[in-house]
PDB file of C-alpha atoms in Angstrom:
ATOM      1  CA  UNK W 187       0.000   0.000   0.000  1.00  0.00           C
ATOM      2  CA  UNK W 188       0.551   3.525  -0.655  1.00  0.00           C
ATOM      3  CA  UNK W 189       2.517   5.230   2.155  1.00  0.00           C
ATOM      4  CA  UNK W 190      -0.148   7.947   3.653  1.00  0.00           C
ATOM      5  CA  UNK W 191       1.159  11.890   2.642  1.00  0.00           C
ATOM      6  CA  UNK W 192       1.872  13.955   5.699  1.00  0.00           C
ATOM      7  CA  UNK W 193      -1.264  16.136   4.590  1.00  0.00           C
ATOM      8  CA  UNK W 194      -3.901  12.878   4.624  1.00  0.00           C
ATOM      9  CA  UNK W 195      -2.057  11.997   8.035  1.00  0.00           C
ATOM     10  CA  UNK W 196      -2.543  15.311   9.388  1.00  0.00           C
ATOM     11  CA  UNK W 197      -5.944  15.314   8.109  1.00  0.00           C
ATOM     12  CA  UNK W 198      -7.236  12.317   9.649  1.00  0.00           C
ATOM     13  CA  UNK W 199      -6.293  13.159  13.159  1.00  0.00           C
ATOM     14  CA  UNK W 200      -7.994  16.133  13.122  1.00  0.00           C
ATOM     15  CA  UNK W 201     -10.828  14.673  15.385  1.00  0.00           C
ATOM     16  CA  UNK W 202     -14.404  15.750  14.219  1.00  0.00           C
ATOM     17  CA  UNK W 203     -17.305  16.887  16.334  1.00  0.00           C
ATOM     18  CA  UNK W 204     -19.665  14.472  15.820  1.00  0.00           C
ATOM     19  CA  UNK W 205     -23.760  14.084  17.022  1.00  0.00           C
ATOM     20  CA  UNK W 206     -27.155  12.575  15.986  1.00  0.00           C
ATOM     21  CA  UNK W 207     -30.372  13.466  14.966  1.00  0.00           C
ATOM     22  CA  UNK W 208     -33.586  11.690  14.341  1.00  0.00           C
ATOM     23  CA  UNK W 209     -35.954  12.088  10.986  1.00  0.00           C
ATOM     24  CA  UNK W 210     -39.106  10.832  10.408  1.00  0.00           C
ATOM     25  CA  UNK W 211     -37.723   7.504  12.814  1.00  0.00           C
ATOM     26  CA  UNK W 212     -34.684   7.142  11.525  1.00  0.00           C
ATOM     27  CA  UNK W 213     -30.995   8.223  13.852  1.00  0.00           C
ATOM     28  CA  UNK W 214     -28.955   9.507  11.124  1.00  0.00           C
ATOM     29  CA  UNK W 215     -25.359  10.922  12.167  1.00  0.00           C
ATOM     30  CA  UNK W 216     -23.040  14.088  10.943  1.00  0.00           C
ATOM     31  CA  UNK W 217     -19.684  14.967  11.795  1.00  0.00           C
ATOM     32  CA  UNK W 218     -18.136  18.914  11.345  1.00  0.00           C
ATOM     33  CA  UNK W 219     -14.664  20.361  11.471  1.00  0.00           C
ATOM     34  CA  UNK W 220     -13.866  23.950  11.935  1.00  0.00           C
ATOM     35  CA  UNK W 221     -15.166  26.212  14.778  1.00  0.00           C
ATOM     36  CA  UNK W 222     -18.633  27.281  15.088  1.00  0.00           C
ATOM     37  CA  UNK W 223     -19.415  30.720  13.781  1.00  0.00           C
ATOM     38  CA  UNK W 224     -17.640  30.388  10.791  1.00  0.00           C
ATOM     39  CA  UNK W 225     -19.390  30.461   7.631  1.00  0.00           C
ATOM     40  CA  UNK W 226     -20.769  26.930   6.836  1.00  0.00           C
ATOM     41  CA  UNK W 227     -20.268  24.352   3.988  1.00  0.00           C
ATOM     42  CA  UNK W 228     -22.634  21.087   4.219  1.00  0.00           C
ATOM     43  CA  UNK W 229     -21.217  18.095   2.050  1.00  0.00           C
ATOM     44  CA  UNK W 230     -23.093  15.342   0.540  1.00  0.00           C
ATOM     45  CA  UNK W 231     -21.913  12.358  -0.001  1.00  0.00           C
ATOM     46  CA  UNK W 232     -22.831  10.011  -3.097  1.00  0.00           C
ATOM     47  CA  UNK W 233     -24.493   6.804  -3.141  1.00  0.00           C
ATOM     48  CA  UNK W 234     -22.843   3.669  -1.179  1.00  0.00           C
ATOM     49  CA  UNK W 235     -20.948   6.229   0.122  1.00  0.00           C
ATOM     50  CA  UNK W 236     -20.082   6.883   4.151  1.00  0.00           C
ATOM     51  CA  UNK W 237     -19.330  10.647   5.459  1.00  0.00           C
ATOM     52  CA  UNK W 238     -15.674   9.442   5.752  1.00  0.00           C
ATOM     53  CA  UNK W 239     -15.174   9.997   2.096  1.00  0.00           C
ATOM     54  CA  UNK W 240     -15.219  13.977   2.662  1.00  0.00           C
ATOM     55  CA  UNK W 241     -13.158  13.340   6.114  1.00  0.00           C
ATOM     56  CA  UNK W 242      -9.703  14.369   4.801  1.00  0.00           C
ATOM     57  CA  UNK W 243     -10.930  17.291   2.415  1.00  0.00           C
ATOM     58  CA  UNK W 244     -13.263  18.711   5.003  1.00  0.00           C
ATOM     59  CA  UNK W 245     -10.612  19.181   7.375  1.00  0.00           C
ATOM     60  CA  UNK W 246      -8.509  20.996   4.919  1.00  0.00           C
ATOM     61  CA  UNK W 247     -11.678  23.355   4.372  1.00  0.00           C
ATOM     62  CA  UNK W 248     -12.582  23.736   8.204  1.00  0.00           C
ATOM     63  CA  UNK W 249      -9.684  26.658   7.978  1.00  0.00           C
ATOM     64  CA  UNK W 250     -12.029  28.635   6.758  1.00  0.00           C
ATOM     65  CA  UNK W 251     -15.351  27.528   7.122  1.00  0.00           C
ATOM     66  CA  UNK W 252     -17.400  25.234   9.569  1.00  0.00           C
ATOM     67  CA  UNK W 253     -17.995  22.120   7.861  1.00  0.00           C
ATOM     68  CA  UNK W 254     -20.387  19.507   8.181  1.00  0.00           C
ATOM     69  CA  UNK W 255     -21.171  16.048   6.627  1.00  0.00           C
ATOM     70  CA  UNK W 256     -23.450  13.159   7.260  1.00  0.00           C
ATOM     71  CA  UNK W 257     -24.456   9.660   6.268  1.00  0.00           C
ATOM     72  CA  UNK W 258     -28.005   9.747   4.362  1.00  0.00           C
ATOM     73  CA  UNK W 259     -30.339   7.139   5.927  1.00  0.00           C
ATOM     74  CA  UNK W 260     -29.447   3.778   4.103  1.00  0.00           C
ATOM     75  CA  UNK W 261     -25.842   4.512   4.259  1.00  0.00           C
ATOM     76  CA  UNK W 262     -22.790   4.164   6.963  1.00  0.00           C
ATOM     77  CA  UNK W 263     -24.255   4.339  10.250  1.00  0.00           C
ATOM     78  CA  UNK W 264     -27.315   5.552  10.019  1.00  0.00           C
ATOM     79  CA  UNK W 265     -30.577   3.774   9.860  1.00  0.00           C
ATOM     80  CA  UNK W 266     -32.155   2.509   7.168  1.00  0.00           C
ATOM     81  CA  UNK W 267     -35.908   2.895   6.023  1.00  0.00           C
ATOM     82  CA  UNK W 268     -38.542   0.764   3.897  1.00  0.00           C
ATOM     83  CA  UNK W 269     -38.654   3.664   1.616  1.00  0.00           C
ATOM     84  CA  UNK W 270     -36.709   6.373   1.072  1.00  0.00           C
ATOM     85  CA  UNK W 271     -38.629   9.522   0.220  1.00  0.00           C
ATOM     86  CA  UNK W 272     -36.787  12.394  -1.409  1.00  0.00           C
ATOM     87  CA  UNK W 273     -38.077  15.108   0.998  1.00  0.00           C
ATOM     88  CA  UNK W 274     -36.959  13.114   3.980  1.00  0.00           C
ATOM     89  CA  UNK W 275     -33.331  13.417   2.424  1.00  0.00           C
ATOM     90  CA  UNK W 276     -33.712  16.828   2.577  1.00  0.00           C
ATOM     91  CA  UNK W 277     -35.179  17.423   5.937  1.00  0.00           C
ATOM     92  CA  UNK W 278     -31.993  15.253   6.704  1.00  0.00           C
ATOM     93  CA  UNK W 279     -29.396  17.476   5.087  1.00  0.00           C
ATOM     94  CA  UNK W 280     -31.622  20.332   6.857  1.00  0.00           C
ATOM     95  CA  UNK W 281     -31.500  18.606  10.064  1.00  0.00           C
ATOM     96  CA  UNK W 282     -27.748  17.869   9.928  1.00  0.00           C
ATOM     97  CA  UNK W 283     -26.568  21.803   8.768  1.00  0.00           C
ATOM     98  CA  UNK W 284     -29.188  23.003  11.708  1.00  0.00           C
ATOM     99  CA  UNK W 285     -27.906  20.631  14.459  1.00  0.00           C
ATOM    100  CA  UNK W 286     -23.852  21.288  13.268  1.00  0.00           C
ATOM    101  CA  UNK W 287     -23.897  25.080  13.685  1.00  0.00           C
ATOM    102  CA  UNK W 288     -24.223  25.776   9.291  1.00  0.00           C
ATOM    103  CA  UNK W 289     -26.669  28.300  10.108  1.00  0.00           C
ATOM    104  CA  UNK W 290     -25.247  30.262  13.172  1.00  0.00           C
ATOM    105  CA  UNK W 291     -23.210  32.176  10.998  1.00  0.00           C
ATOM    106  CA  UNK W 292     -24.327  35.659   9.726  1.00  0.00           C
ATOM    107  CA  UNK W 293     -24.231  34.712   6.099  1.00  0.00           C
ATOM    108  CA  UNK W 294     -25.570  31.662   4.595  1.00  0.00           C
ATOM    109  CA  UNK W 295     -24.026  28.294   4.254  1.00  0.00           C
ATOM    110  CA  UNK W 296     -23.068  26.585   1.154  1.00  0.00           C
ATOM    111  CA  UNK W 297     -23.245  23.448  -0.107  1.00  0.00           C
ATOM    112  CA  UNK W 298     -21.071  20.413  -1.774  1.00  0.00           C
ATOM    113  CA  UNK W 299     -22.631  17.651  -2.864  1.00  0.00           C
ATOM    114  CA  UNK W 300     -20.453  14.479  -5.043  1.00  0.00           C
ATOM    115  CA  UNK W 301     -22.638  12.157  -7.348  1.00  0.00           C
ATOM    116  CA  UNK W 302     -26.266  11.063  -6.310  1.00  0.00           C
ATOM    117  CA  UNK W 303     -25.967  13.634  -3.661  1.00  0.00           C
ATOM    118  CA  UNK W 304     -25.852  16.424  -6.517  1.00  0.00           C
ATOM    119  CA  UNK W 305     -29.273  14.761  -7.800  1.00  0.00           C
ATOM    120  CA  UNK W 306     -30.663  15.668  -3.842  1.00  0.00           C
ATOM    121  CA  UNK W 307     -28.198  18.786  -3.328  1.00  0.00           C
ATOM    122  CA  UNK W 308     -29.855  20.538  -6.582  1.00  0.00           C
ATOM    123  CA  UNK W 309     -33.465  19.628  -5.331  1.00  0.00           C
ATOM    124  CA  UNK W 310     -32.280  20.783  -1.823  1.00  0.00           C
ATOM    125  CA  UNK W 311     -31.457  23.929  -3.968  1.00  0.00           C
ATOM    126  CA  UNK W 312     -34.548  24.587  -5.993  1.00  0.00           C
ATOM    127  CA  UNK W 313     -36.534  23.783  -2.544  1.00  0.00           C
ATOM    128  CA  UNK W 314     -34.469  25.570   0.298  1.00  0.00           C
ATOM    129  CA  UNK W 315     -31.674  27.921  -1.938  1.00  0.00           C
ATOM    130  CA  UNK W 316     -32.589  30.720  -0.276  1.00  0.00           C
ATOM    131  CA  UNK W 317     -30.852  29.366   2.565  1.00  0.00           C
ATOM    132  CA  UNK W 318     -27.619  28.823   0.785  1.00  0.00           C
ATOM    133  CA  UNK W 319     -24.969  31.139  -0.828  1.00  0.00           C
ATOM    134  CA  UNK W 320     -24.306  28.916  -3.188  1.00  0.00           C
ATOM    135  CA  UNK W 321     -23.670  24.778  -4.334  1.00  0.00           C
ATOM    136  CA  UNK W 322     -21.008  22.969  -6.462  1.00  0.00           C
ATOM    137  CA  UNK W 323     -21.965  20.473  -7.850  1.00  0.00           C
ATOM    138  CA  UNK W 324     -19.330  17.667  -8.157  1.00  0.00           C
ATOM    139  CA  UNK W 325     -19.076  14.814 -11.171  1.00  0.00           C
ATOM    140  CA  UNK W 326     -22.876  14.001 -10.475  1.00  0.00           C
ATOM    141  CA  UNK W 327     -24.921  12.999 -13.490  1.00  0.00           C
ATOM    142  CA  UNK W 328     -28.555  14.906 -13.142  1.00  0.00           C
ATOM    143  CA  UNK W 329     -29.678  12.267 -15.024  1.00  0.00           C
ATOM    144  CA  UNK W 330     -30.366   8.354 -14.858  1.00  0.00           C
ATOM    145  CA  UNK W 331     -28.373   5.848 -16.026  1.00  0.00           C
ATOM    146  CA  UNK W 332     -30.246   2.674 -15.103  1.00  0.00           C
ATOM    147  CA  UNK W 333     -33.745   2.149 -13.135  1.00  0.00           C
ATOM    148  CA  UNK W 334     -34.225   3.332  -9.851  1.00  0.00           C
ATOM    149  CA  UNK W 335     -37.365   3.049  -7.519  1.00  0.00           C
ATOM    150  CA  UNK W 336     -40.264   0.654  -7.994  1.00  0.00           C
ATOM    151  CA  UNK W 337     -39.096  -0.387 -11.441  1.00  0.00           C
ATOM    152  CA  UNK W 338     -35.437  -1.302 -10.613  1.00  0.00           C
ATOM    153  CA  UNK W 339     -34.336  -5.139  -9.840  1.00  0.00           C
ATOM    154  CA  UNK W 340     -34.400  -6.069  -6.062  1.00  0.00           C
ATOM    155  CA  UNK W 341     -30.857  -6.220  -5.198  1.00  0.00           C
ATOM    156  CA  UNK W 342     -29.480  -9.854  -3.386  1.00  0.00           C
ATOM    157  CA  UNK W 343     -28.643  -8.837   0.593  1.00  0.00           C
ATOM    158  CA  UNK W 344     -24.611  -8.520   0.858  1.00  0.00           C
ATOM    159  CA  UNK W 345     -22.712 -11.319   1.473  1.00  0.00           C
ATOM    160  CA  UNK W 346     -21.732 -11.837   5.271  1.00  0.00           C
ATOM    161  CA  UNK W 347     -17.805 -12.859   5.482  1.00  0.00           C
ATOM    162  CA  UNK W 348     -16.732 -14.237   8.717  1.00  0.00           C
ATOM    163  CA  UNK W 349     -13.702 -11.810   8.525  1.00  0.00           C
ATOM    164  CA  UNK W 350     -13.375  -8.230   8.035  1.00  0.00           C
ATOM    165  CA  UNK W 351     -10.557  -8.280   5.627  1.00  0.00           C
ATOM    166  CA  UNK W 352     -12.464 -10.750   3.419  1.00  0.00           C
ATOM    167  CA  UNK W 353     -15.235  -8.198   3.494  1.00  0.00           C
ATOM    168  CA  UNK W 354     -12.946  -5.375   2.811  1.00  0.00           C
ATOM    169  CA  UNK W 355     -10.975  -7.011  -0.293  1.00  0.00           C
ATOM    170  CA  UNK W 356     -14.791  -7.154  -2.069  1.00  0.00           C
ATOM    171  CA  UNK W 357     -14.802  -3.381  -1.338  1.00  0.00           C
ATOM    172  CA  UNK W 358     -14.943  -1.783  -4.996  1.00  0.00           C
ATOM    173  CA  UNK W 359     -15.692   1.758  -6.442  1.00  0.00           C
ATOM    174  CA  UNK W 360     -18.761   1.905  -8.302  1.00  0.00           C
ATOM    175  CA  UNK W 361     -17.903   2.526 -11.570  1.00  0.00           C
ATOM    176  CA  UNK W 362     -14.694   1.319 -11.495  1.00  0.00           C
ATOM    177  CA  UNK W 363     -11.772   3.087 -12.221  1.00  0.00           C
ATOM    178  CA  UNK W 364      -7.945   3.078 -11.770  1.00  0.00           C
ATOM    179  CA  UNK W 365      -6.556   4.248  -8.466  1.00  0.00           C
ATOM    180  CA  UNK W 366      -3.382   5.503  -7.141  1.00  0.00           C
ATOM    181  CA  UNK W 367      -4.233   6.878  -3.891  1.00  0.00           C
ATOM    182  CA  UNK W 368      -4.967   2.974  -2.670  1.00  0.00           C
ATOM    183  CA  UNK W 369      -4.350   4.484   1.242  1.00  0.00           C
ATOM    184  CA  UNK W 370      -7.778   6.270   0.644  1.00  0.00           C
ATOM    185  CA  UNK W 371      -9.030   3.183  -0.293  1.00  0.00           C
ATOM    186  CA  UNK W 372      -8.285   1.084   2.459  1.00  0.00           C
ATOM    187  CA  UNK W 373      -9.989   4.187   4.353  1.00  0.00           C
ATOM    188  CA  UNK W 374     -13.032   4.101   2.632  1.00  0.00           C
ATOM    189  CA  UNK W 375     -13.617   0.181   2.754  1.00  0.00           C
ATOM    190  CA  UNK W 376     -12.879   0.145   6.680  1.00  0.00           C
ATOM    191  CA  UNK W 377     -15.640   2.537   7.122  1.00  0.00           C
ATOM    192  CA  UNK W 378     -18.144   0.934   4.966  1.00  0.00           C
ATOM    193  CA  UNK W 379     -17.961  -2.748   6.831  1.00  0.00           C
ATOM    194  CA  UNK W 380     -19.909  -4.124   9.926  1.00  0.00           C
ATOM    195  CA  UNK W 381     -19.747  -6.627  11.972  1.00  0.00           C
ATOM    196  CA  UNK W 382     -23.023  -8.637  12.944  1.00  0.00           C
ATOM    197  CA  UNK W 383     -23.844 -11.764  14.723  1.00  0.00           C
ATOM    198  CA  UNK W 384     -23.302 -13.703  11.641  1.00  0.00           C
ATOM    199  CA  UNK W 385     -19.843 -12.328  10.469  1.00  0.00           C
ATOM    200  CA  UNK W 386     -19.253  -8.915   8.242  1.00  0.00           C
ATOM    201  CA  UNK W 387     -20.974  -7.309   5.867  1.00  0.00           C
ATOM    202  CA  UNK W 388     -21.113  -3.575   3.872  1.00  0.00           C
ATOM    203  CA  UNK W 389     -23.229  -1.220   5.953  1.00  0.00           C
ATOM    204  CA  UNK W 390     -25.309  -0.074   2.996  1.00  0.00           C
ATOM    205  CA  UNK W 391     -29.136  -0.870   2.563  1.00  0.00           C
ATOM    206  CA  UNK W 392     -28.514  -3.926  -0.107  1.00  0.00           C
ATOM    207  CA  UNK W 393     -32.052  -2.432  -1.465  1.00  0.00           C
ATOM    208  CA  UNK W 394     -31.271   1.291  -1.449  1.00  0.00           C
ATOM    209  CA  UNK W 395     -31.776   1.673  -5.146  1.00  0.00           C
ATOM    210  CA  UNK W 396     -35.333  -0.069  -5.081  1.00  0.00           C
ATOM    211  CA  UNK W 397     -36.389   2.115  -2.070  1.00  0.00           C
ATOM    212  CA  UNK W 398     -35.717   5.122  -3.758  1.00  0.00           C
ATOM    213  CA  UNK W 399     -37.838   7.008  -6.426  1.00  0.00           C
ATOM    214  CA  UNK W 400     -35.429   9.906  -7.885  1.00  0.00           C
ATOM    215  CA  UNK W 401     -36.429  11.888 -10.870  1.00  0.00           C
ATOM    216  CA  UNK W 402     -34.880  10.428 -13.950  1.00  0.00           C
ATOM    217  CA  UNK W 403     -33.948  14.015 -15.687  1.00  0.00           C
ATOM    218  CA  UNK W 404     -32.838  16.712 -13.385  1.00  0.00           C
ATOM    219  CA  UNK W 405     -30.534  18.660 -15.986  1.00  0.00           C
ATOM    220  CA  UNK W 406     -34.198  20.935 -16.898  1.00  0.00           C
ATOM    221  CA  UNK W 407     -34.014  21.571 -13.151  1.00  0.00           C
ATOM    222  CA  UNK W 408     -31.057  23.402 -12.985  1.00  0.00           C
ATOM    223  CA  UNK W 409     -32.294  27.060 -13.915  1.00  0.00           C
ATOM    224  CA  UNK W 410     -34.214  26.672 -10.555  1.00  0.00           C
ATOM    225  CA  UNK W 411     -32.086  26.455  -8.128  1.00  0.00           C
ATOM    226  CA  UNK W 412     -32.324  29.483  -5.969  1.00  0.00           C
ATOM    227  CA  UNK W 413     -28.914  30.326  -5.328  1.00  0.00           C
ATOM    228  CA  UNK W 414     -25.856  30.195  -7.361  1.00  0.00           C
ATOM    229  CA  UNK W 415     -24.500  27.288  -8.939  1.00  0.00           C
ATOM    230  CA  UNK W 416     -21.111  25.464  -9.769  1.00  0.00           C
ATOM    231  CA  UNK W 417     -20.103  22.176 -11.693  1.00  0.00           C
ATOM    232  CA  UNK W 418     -17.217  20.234 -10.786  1.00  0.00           C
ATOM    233  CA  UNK W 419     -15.921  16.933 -13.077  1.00  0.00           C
ATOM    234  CA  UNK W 420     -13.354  14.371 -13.247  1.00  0.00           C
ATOM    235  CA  UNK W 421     -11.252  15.133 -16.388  1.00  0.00           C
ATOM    236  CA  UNK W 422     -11.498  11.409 -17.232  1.00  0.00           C
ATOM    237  CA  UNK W 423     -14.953  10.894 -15.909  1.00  0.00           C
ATOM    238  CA  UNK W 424     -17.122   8.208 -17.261  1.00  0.00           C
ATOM    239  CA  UNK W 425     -19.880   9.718 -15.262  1.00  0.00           C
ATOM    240  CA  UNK W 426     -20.695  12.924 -16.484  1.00  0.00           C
ATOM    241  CA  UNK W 427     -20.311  12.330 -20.369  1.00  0.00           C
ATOM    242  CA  UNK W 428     -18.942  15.086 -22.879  1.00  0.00           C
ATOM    243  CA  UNK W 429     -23.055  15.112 -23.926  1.00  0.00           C
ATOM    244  CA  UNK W 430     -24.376  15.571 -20.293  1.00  0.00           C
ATOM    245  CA  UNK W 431     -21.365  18.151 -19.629  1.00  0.00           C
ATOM    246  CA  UNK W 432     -22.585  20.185 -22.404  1.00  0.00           C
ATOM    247  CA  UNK W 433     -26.213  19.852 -21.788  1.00  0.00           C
ATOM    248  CA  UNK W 434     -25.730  21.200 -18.624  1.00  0.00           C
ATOM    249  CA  UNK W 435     -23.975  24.097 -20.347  1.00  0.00           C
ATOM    250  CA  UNK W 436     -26.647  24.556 -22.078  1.00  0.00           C
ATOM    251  CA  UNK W 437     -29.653  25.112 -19.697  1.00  0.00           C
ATOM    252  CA  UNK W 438     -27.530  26.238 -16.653  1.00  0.00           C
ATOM    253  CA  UNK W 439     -27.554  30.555 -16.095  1.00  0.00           C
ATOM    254  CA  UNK W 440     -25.320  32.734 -17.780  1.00  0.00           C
ATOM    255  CA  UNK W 441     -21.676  32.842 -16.023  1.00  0.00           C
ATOM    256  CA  UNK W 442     -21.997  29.767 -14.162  1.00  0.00           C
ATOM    257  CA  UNK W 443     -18.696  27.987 -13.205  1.00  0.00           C
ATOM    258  CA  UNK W 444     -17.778  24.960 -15.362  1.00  0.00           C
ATOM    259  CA  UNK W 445     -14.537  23.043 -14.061  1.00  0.00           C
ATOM    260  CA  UNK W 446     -12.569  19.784 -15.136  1.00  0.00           C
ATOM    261  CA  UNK W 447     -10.187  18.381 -12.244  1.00  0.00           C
ATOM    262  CA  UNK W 448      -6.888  16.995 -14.481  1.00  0.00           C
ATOM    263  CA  UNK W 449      -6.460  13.563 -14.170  1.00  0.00           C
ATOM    264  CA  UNK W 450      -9.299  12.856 -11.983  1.00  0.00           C
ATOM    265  CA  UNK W 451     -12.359  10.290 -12.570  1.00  0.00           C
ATOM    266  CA  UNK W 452     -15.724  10.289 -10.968  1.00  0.00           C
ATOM    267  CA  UNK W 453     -14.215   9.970  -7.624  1.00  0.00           C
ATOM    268  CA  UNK W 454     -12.777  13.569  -7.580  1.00  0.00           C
ATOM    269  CA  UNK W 455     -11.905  13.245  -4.043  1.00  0.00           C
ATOM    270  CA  UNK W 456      -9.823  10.234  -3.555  1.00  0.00           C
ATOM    271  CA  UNK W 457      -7.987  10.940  -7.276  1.00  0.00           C
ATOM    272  CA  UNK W 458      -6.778  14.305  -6.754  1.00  0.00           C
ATOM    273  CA  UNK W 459      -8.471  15.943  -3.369  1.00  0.00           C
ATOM    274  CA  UNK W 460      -5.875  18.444  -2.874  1.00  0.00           C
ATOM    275  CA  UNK W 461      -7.018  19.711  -6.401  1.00  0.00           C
ATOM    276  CA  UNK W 462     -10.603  19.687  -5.346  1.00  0.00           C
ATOM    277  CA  UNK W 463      -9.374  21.414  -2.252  1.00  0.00           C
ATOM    278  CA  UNK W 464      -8.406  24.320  -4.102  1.00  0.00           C
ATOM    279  CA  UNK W 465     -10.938  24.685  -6.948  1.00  0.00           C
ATOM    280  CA  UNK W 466     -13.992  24.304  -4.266  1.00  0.00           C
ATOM    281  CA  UNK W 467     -12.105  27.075  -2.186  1.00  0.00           C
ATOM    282  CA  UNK W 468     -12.122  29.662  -4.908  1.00  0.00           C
ATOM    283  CA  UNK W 469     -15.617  28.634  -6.016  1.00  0.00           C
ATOM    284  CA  UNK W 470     -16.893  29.166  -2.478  1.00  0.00           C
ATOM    285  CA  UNK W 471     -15.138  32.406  -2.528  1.00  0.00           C
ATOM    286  CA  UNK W 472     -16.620  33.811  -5.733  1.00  0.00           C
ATOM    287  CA  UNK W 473     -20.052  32.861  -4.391  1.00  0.00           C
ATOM    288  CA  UNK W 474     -19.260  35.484  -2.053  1.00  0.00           C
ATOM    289  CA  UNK W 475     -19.047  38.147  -4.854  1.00  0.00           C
ATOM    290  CA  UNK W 476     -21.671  39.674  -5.913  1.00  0.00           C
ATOM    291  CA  UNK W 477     -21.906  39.553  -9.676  1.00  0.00           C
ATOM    292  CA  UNK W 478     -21.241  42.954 -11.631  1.00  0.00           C
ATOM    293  CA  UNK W 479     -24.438  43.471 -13.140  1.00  0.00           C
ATOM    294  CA  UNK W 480     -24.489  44.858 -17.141  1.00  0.00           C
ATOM    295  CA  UNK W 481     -25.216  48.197 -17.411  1.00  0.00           C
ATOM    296  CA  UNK W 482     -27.831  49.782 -19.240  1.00  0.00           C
ATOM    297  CA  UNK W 483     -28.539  52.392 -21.365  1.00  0.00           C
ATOM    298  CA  UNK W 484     -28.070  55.978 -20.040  1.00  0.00           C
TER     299      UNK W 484
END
């Protein structure tokens, strides 16, 4: 394996507040970084995903802003549901930038949001924006590739291995791509394995996809947010296609950030997260500016 940078290192023992809330029944728990007070940046996470994967980068962001991330319901160590309702998401990512201290600050938080949770951070945005400054958007799709909800094929429970390792060798990104950063990885599996009476297992809801109904097209949606938007892809992204890159060109408002990460896939954050360190921070920063408006005849 990889030898860990001093930065990652440095990174992960910066110990996160952590807490719970409860939704509509189900516990589901956040972590933040930086001091309360500070402006606030809420992160989604993607699906299959655990809040661990914006650990490291949110630590490098808490310098300057009071970041918070969670595990959806269905995911990591939160609970899972029979269904999974898209408003409930949001009155999670709600409940989670409430409870962390996002809105204590004078001006409003932003948001982040990698993969599937772009599909529910732009509906968070088109429902609640005028409670953000602003969202990137990172390497998420807006639309469908294959079925979700009622239609999609019920997915076989995980496999239960009687040791962790064996558990966490099955551990795969989803797609697949080539990785270099395998430390990350190792990361990411140990936090997306449990133990159980019968042996170990991933975390995940096996039947997430089933339980949830998400709108096949969002890329119409985009002119709606209200707030500010910015996209964010992998360079060599098989994710967010050339044709869906441009589409969202297309229907997104006039001057809105477009940005390729070099040498990064759809995982942005384990390929190159120093990179998406730095492009979120001057994103988040130009949200800040207010936009020099054309002037008109005199």
């Amino acid at each position: 394996m990889t030898q860990e940078p001093s930065w990652y290192l440095q990174a992960m023992a910066d110990t996160p507040e952590s807490g719970w809330i409860v939704v509509d029944g189900a516990r589901i728990e956040w972590a933040a970084w930086g001091e309360r007070g500070k402006p606030g940046l809420l992160l989604l996470i993607g699906n299959g995903a655990h809040m661990g994967w914006w650990r490291p980068l949110a630590s490098m962001l808490a310098r300057d802003y009071r970041v918070a991330t969670f595990n959806w319901s269905g995911m990591g160590t939160s609970d899972w549901r029979d269904a999974y309702p898209i408003p409930t998401f949001l009155d999670e990512a709600l409940g989670v930038a409430t409870d962390a201290g996002l809105f204590d600050a004078e001006q409003r938080p932003f948001l982040g949001a990698h993969s599937f949770g772009g599909f529910l951070g732009l509906q968070l945005l088109i429902d609640h924006g005028d409670r953000f400054a602003g969202g990137i958007l990172i390497d998420s799709r807006m639309r469908l590739k294959a079925k979700w909800g009622n239609q999609a094929t019920p997915a076989p429970r995980f496999r239960v291995h009687p040791k962790k390792d064996d558990t966490i060798a099955r551990f795969r990104l989803i797609p697949q791509q080539p990785v270099e950063n395998d430390f990350f990885i190792r990361m990411l599996a140990e936090g997306a394995v449990v133990e159980t009476e019968d042996g170990w297992r991933f975390r995940q809801d096996f039947d997430f996809r089933r339980k949830t109904q998400l709108e096949p097209d969002m890329l119409p949606l985009i002119p709606h947010a209200r707030c500010p938007l910015a996209f964010v892809r992998g360079e060599l992204t098989q994710s967010v296609t050339d044709e869906i890159w441009q589409a969202k060109k297309a229907v997104a408002p006039a001057g809105t950030p477009f940005v390729e990460i070099p040498h990064a896939h759809h995982h942005v954050m384990v390929d190159q997260p120093i990179a998406l360190v730095s492009v979120m921070r001057v994103l988040l920063n130009a949200f800040q500016v207010p936009r020099v408006q054309q002037a008109g005849p005199i």
